[in-house]
XYZ file of C-alpha atoms in Angstrom:
522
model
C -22.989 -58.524 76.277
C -23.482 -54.568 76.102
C -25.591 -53.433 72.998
C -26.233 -49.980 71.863
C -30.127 -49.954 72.914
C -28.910 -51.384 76.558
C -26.439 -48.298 76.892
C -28.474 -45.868 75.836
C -31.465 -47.499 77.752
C -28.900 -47.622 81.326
C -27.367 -44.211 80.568
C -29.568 -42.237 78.860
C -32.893 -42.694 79.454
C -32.781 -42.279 83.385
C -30.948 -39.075 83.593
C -32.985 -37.238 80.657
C -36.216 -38.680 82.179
C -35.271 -37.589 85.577
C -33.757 -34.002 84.536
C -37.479 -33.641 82.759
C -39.674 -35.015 85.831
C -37.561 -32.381 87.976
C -38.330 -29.068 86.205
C -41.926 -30.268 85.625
C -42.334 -29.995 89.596
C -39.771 -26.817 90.121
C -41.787 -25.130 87.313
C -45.256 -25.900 89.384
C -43.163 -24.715 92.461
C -42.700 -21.549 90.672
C -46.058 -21.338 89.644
C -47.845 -21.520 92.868
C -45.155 -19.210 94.313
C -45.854 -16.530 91.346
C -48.713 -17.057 90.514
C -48.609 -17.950 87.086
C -51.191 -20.559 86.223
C -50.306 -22.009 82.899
C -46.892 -23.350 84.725
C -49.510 -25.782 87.214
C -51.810 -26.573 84.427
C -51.471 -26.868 80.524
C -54.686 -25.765 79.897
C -57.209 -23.117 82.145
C -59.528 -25.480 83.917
C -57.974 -28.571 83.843
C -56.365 -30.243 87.343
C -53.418 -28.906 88.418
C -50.493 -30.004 89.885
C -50.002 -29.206 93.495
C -47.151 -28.250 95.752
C -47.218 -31.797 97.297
C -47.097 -33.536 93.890
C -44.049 -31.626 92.780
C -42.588 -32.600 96.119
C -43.540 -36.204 95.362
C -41.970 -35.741 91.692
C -38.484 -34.445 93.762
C -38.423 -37.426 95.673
C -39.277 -39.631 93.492
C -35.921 -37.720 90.919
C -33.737 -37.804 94.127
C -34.095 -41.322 94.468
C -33.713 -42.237 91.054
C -30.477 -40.067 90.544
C -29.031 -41.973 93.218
C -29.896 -45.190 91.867
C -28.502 -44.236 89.155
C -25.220 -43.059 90.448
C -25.505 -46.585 92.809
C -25.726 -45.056 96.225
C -28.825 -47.246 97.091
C -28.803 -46.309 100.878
C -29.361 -42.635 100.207
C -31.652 -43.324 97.254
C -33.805 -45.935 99.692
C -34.206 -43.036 102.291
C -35.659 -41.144 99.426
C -37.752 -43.783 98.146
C -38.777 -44.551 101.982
C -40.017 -40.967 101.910
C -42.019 -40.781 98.836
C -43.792 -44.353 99.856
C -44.566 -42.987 103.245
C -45.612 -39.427 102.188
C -47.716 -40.992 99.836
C -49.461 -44.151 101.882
C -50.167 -40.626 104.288
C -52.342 -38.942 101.744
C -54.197 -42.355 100.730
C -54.614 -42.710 104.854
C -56.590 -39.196 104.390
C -58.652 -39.599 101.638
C -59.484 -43.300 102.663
C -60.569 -41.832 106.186
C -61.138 -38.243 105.831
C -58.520 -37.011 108.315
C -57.195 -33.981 108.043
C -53.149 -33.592 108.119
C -52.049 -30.131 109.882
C -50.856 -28.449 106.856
C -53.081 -29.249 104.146
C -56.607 -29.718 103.673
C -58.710 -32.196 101.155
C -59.725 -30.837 98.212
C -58.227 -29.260 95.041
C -60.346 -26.131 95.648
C -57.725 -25.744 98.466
C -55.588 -24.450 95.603
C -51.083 -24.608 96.798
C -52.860 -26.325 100.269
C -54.654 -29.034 98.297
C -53.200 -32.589 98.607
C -52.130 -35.023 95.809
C -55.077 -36.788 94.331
C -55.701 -40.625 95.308
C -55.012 -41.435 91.493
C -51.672 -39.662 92.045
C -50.918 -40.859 95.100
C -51.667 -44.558 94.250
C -48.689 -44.248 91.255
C -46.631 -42.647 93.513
C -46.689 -45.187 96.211
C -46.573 -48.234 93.757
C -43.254 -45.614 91.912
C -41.743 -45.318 95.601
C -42.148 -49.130 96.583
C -40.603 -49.465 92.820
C -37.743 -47.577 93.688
C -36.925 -49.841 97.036
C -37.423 -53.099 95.121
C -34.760 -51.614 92.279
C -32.005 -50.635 94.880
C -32.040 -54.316 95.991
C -30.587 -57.053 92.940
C -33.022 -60.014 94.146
C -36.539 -57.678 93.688
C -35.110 -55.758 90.389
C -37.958 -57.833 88.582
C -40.781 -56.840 91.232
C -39.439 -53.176 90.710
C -39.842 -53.412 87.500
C -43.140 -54.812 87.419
C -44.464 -51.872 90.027
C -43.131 -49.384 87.213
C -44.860 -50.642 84.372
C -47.745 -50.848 86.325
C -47.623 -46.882 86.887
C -46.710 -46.289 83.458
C -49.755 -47.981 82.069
C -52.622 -46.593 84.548
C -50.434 -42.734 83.630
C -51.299 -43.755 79.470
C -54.788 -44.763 80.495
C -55.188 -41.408 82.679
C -53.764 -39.325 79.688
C -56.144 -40.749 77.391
C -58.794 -39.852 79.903
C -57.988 -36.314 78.941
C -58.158 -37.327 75.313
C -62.457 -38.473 75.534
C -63.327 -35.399 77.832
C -67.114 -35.927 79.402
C -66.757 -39.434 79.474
C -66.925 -41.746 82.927
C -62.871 -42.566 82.212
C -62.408 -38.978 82.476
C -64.216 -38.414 85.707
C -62.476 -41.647 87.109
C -58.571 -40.797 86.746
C -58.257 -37.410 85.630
C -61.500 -35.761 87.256
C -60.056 -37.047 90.698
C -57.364 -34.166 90.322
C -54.347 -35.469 88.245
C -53.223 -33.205 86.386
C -51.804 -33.457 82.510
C -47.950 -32.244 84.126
C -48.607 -34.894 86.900
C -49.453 -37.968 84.724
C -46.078 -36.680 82.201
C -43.970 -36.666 84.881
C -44.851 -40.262 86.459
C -44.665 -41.444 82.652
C -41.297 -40.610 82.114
C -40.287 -41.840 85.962
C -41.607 -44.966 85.127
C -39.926 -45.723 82.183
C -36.512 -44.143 83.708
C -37.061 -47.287 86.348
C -37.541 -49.927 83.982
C -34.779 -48.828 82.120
C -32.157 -48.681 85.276
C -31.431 -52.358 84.870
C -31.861 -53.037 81.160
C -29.464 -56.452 81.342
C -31.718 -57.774 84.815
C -35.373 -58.411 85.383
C -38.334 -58.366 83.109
C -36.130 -56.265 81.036
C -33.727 -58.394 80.186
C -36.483 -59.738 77.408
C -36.967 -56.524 75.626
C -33.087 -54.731 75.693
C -31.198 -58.323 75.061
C -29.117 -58.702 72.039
C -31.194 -61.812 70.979
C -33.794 -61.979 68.188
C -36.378 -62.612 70.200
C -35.752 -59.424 72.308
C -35.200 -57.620 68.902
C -38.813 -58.773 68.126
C -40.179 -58.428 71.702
C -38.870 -54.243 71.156
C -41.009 -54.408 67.754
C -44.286 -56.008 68.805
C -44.396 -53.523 72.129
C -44.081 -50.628 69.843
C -47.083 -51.655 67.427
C -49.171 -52.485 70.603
C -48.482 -49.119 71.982
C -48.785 -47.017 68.969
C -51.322 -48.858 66.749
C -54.444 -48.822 69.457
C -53.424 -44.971 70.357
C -53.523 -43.771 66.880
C -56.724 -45.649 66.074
C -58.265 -44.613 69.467
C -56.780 -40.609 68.644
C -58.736 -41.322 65.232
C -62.529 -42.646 66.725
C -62.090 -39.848 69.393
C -61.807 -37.262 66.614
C -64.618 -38.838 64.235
C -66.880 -38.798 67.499
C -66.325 -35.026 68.170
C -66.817 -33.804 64.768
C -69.510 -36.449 64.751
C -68.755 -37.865 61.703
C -69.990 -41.264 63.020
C -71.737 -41.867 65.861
C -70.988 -44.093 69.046
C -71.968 -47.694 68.132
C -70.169 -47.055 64.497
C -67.082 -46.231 66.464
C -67.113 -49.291 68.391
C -67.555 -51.883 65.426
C -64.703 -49.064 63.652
C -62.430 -49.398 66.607
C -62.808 -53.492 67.322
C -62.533 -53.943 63.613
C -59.670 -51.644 63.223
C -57.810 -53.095 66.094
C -58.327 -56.784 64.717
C -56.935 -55.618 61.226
C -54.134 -53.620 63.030
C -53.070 -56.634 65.210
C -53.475 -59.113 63.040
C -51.066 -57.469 60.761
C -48.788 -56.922 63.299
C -48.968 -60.442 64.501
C -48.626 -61.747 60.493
C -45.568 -59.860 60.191
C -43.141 -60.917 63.121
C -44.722 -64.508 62.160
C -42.810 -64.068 58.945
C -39.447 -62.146 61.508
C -39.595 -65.520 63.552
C -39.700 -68.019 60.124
C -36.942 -65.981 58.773
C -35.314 -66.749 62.115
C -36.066 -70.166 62.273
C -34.210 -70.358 58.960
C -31.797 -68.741 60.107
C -31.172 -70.649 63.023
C -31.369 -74.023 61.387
C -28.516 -72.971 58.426
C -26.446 -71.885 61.653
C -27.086 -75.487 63.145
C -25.989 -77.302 60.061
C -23.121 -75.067 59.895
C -22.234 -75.574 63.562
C -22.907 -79.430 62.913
C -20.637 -79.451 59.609
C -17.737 -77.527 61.734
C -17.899 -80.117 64.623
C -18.329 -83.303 62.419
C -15.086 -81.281 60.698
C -13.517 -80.751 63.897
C -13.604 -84.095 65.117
C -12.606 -85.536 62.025
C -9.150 -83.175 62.520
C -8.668 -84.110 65.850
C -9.275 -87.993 64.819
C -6.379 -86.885 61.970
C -4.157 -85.616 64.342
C -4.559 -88.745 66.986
C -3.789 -90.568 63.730
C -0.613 -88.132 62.703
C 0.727 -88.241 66.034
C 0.651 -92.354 65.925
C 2.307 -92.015 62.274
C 5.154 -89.663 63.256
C 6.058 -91.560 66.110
C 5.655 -95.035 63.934
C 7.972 -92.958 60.880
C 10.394 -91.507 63.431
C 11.193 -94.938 65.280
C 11.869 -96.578 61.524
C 15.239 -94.713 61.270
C 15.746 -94.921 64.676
C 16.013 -98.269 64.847
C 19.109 -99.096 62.152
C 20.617 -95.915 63.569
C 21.244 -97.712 67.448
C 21.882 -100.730 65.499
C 24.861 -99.084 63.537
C 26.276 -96.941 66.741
C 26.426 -100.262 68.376
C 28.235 -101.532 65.504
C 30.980 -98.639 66.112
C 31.119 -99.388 69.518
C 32.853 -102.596 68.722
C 36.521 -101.495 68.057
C 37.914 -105.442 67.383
C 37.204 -106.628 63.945
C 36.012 -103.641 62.494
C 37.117 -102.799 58.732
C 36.939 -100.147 56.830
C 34.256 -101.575 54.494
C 31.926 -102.673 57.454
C 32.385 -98.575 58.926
C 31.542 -97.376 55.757
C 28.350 -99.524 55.386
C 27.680 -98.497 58.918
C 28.026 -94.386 58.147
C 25.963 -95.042 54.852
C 23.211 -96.062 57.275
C 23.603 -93.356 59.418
C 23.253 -90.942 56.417
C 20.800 -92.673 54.792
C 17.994 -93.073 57.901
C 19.696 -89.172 59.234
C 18.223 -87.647 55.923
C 15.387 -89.510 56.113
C 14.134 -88.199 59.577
C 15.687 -84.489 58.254
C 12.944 -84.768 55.446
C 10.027 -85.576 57.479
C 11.511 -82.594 59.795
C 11.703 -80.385 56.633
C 8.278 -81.447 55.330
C 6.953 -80.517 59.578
C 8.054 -77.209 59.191
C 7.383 -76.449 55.812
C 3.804 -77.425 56.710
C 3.660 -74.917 59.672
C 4.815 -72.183 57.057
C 2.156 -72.817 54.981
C -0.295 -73.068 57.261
C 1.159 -69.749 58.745
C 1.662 -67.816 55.553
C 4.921 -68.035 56.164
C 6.690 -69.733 52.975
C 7.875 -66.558 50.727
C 8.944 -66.977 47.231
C 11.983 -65.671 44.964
C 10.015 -64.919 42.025
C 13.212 -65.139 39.091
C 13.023 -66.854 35.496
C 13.377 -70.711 36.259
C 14.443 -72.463 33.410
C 11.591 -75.866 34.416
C 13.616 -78.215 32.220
C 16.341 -77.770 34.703
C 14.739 -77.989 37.282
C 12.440 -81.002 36.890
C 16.139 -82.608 36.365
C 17.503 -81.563 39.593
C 14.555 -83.167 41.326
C 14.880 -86.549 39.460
C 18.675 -86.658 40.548
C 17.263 -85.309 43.530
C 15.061 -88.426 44.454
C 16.895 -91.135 42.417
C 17.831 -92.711 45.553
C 14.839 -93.624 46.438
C 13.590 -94.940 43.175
C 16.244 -97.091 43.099
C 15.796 -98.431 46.269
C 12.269 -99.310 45.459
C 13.763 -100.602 42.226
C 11.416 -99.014 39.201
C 11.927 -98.137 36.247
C 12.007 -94.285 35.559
C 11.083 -92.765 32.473
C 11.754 -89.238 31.205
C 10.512 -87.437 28.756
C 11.405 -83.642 28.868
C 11.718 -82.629 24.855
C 13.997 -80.497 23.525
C 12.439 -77.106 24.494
C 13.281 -75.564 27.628
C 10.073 -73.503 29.129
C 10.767 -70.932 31.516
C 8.698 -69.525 34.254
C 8.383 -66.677 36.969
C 9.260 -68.568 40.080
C 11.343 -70.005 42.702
C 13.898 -73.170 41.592
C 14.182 -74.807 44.741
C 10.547 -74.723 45.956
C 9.702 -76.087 42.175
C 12.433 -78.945 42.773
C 10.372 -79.664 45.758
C 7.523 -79.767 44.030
C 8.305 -82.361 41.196
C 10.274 -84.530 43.788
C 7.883 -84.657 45.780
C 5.388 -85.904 43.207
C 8.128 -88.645 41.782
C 8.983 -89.762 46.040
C 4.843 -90.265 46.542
C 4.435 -92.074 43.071
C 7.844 -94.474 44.314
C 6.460 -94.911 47.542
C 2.913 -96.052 46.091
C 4.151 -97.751 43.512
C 5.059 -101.933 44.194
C 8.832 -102.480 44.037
C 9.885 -103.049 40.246
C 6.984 -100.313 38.977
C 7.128 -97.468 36.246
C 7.193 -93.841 37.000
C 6.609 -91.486 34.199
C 7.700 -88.279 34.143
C 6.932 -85.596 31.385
C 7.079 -82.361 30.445
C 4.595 -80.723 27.660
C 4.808 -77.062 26.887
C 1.784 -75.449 25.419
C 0.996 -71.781 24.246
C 0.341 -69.974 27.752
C 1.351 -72.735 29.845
C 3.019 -75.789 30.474
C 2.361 -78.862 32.244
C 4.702 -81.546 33.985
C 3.294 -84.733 34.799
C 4.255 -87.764 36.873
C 2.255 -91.026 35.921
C 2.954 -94.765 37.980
C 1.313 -97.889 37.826
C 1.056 -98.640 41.651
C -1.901 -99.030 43.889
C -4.133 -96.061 42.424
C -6.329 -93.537 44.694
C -9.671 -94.421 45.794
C -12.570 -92.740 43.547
C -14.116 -91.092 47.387
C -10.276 -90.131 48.206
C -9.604 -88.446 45.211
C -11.425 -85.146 45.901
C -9.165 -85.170 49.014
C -5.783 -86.421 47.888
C -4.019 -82.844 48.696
C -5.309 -82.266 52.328
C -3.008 -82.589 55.016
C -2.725 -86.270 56.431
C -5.107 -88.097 54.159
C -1.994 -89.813 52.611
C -0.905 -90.817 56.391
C -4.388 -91.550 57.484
C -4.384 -93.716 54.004
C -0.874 -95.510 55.147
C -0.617 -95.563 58.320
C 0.319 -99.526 58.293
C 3.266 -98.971 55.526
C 6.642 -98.088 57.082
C 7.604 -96.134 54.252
C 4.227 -93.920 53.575
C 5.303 -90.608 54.999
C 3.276 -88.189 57.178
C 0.587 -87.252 54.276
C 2.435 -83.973 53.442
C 3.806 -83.610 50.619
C 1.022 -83.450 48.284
C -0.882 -80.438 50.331
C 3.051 -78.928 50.283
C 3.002 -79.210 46.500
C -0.607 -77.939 46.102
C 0.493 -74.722 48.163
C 3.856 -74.392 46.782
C 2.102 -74.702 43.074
C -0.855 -72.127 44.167
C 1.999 -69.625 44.997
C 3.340 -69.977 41.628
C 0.030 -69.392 40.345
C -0.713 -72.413 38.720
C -2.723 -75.822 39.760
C -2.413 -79.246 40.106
C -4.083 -81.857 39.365
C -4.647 -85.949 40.203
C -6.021 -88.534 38.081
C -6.616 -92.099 38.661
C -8.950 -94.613 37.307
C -9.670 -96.193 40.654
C -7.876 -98.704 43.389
C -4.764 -100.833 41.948
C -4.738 -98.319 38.334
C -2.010 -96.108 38.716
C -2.631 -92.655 39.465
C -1.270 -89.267 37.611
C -0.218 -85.712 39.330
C -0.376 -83.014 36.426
C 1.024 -79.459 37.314
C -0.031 -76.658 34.950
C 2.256 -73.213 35.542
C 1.997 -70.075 33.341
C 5.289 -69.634 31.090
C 7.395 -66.244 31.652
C 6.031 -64.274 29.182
C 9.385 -62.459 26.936
């Protein structure tokens, strides 16, 4: 995964760094060849930086350009010639050798070589460079880098407590303020070449703790400068004197740190939290996952079990009709009344299929005209009389005399309230009572369907309208259906912009659907 920091880090960084590093050493070029001293030194005394360290710097921008661009043999050739050039001048200052060219010794002015300081980063920048052109040593190029770009900080602040023994150490040996800039920013244009590999990968990752590794690196790089920047000033102005500034800077660093340290404490609780709200989540969504996918074992088992039910009279009758001797007209029509019957069967578990992929698809549209409800809680009663007589209950209505209208569609609300009086028959015992009634109020009105069968459990109540609970529920009954009609009605009543409701006093008490719609207002 690409984030914003690790683009600008891979893209950025390199080439701006690089571009920088590059007229730092052609400006020192031009300064030896003119003769213009503040172009090879900031500040009149102060080392310089010689002809051999801006050739270093080119090298060292050559090879990194080309790493960049991911030529890595012509940007090892360049690295092969910094490392070399610059294991030469630590040969001559280890053993005092002259080289033909150029003699020891800054006083040797455009002649003088590279400081061992400056050599040393170079050499550790160079072997850097190799490492980074190959993807198995990325890390160990890496490491090289920041090594350089810490000992550059450490000889800038050298220049920061002048006539001190740090001073004399990195910055007396002849490195010069343009020097140490340059191998600061060539550094940090390494490590950031490979932002996604290496040690790397733990500071410009998209992760939290990379987002907090980023954080903490920037207070310990700022916080200690700032308060060292502030002792160094108090000493020079002598506002406090040396052993003051020691307890000041220990103390002040403790304070600073532990802070810093307090803080991302509270960044990794709020994490934590975080983290463990995800895990519950994640937990939730699987436990809800598995439950579908232990719904839809169960569906699949129930659709085959409801589709072989009308299969099975169907054969028998075709073989029936196969039989042309003794065949009557009474016995064919029995036989094509068994056909129809157990043909619109299977079409209504086909319609309710598809009507449940609609919903679930946002497909089902409706034809939003005045529906006069009284006539259409009728049509669904003649609608589903069949069945109730089959089952043999007794079917109540009570409708009134006033005849409520609403902004709807008639069919889907026949589907509705026959699908509420076809689950109420099939859960009712043979020889039960269905209810239906109709009870217009000021705003609204409801229509309810109330039976005496076997009643919903209290825990399945919550859960009567989700798809399959009914079938999960019934999966032993041959005439319990596929669990979709209530979620169809709770959808097809949401679209009207009303609700529905179930009530039942527990297993074996009868159970009652109530369906509140808003009336057309005239």
């Amino acid at each position: 995964m690409t984030t914003p920091l690790t683009t600008m880090l891979k893209t950025g960084l390199p080439a701006v760094a690089g571009l920088v590093s590059a007229l730092i050493a052609i400006c020192a070029l031009a300064g030896w060849a003119l003769g213009i001293g503040y172009l090879t030194s900031v500040f009149p005394g102060l080392p310089t930086m010689v002809p051999m360290t801006a050739l270093l710097t080119l090298l060292a921008c050559a090879s990194l350009w080309r790493l960049r661009e991911r030529r890595s043999r012509r940007a090892r050739v360049s690295a092969v010639l910094l490392t070399a050039a610059s294991l030469a001048i630590l040969l001559v200052h280890a053993t005092g050798a002259p080289l033909p060219i150029f003699v020891r010794g800054s006083a040797a002015g455009a002649r003088g070589l590279s400081s061992p300081v400056t050599a040393l980063m170079f050499c550790a920048l160079g072997a850097g460079l190799l490492a980074m052109g190959r993807p198995r040593h990325v890390r160990h190029g890496q490491v090289l880098a920041l090594g350089v770009l810490l000992l550059a900080l450490l000889t800038l602040a050298g220049y920061v407590f002048r006539d001190t023994f740090l001073y004399q150490l990195l910055p007396g040996k002849g490195t010069s303020i343009l020097t140490t800039t340059g191998l600061i920013l060539l550094s940090m244009a390494v490590l950031a070449l490979r932002p996604k590999e290496g040690i790397m990968v733990a500071l410009a990752g998209p992760d939290p703790g990379a987002w907090i590794a980023r954080r903490l690196l920037l207070s310990a790089l700022t916080m200690p400068l700032l308060l060292g920047m502030a002792v160094a000033v108090m000493l020079r102005v002598k506002a406090i004197d040396v052993p003051t500034a020691i307890a000041f800077l220990v103390w002040g660093m403790v304070v600073l740190f532990t802070v810093a340290v307090w803080r991302f404490a509270l960044m990794l609780y709020r994490i934590e939290v975080a983290r463990r709200l995800a895990e519950l989540e994640r937990q939730t969504a699987l436990a809800s996952l598995r439950e579908a996918d232990a719904n839809k074992d169960d569906f699949v088992a129930l659709l085959a079990h409801e589709l072989r039910n009308p299969l099975a009279p169907i054969r028998a009758a075709a073989e029936l009709l196969r039989i042309k001797n003794g065949a009557d007209p009474a016995q064919l029509r029995r036989t094509a009344d068994i056909i129809a019957r157990q043909s619109d069967h299977i079409a209504h578990l086909v319609d309710d299929l598809l009507d449940a992929s609609r919903v679930r698809r946002g497909l089902i549209t409706l034809t939003r005209v005045p529906v006069d409800l009284h006539r259409a809680v009728c049509d669904a009663i003649e609608q589903i009389k069949p069945l109730v007589a089959q089952r043999r209950h007794a079917l109540q209505v009570e409708l009134g005399k006033v005849r409520p209208s609403v902004l709807g569609d008639h069919k889907r609300l026949v589907q509705v309230v026959a699908n509420l009086i076809g689950n109420a028959a099939k859960y009712t015992p043979e020889g039960g009572t269905i209810r239906v009634e109709m009870r217009p109020g000021p705003d609204s009105v409801e229509v309810s369907v109330a039976d005496n069968g076997i009643g919903i459990d209290a825990a399945l109540l919550p859960r009567v309208f989700d798809s399959f609970m009914q079938a999960t529920r019934t999966a032993g009954r041959a005439d319990g259906g596929l669990g979709l009609g209530l979620a169809l009605v709770r959808h097809l009543v949401e679209l009207h912009e009303g609700r529905v409701e179930a009530h039942s006093a527990g297993a074996g008490q009868g159970s009652t659907f109530i369906v509140t719609l808003p009336l057309l207002q005239t």
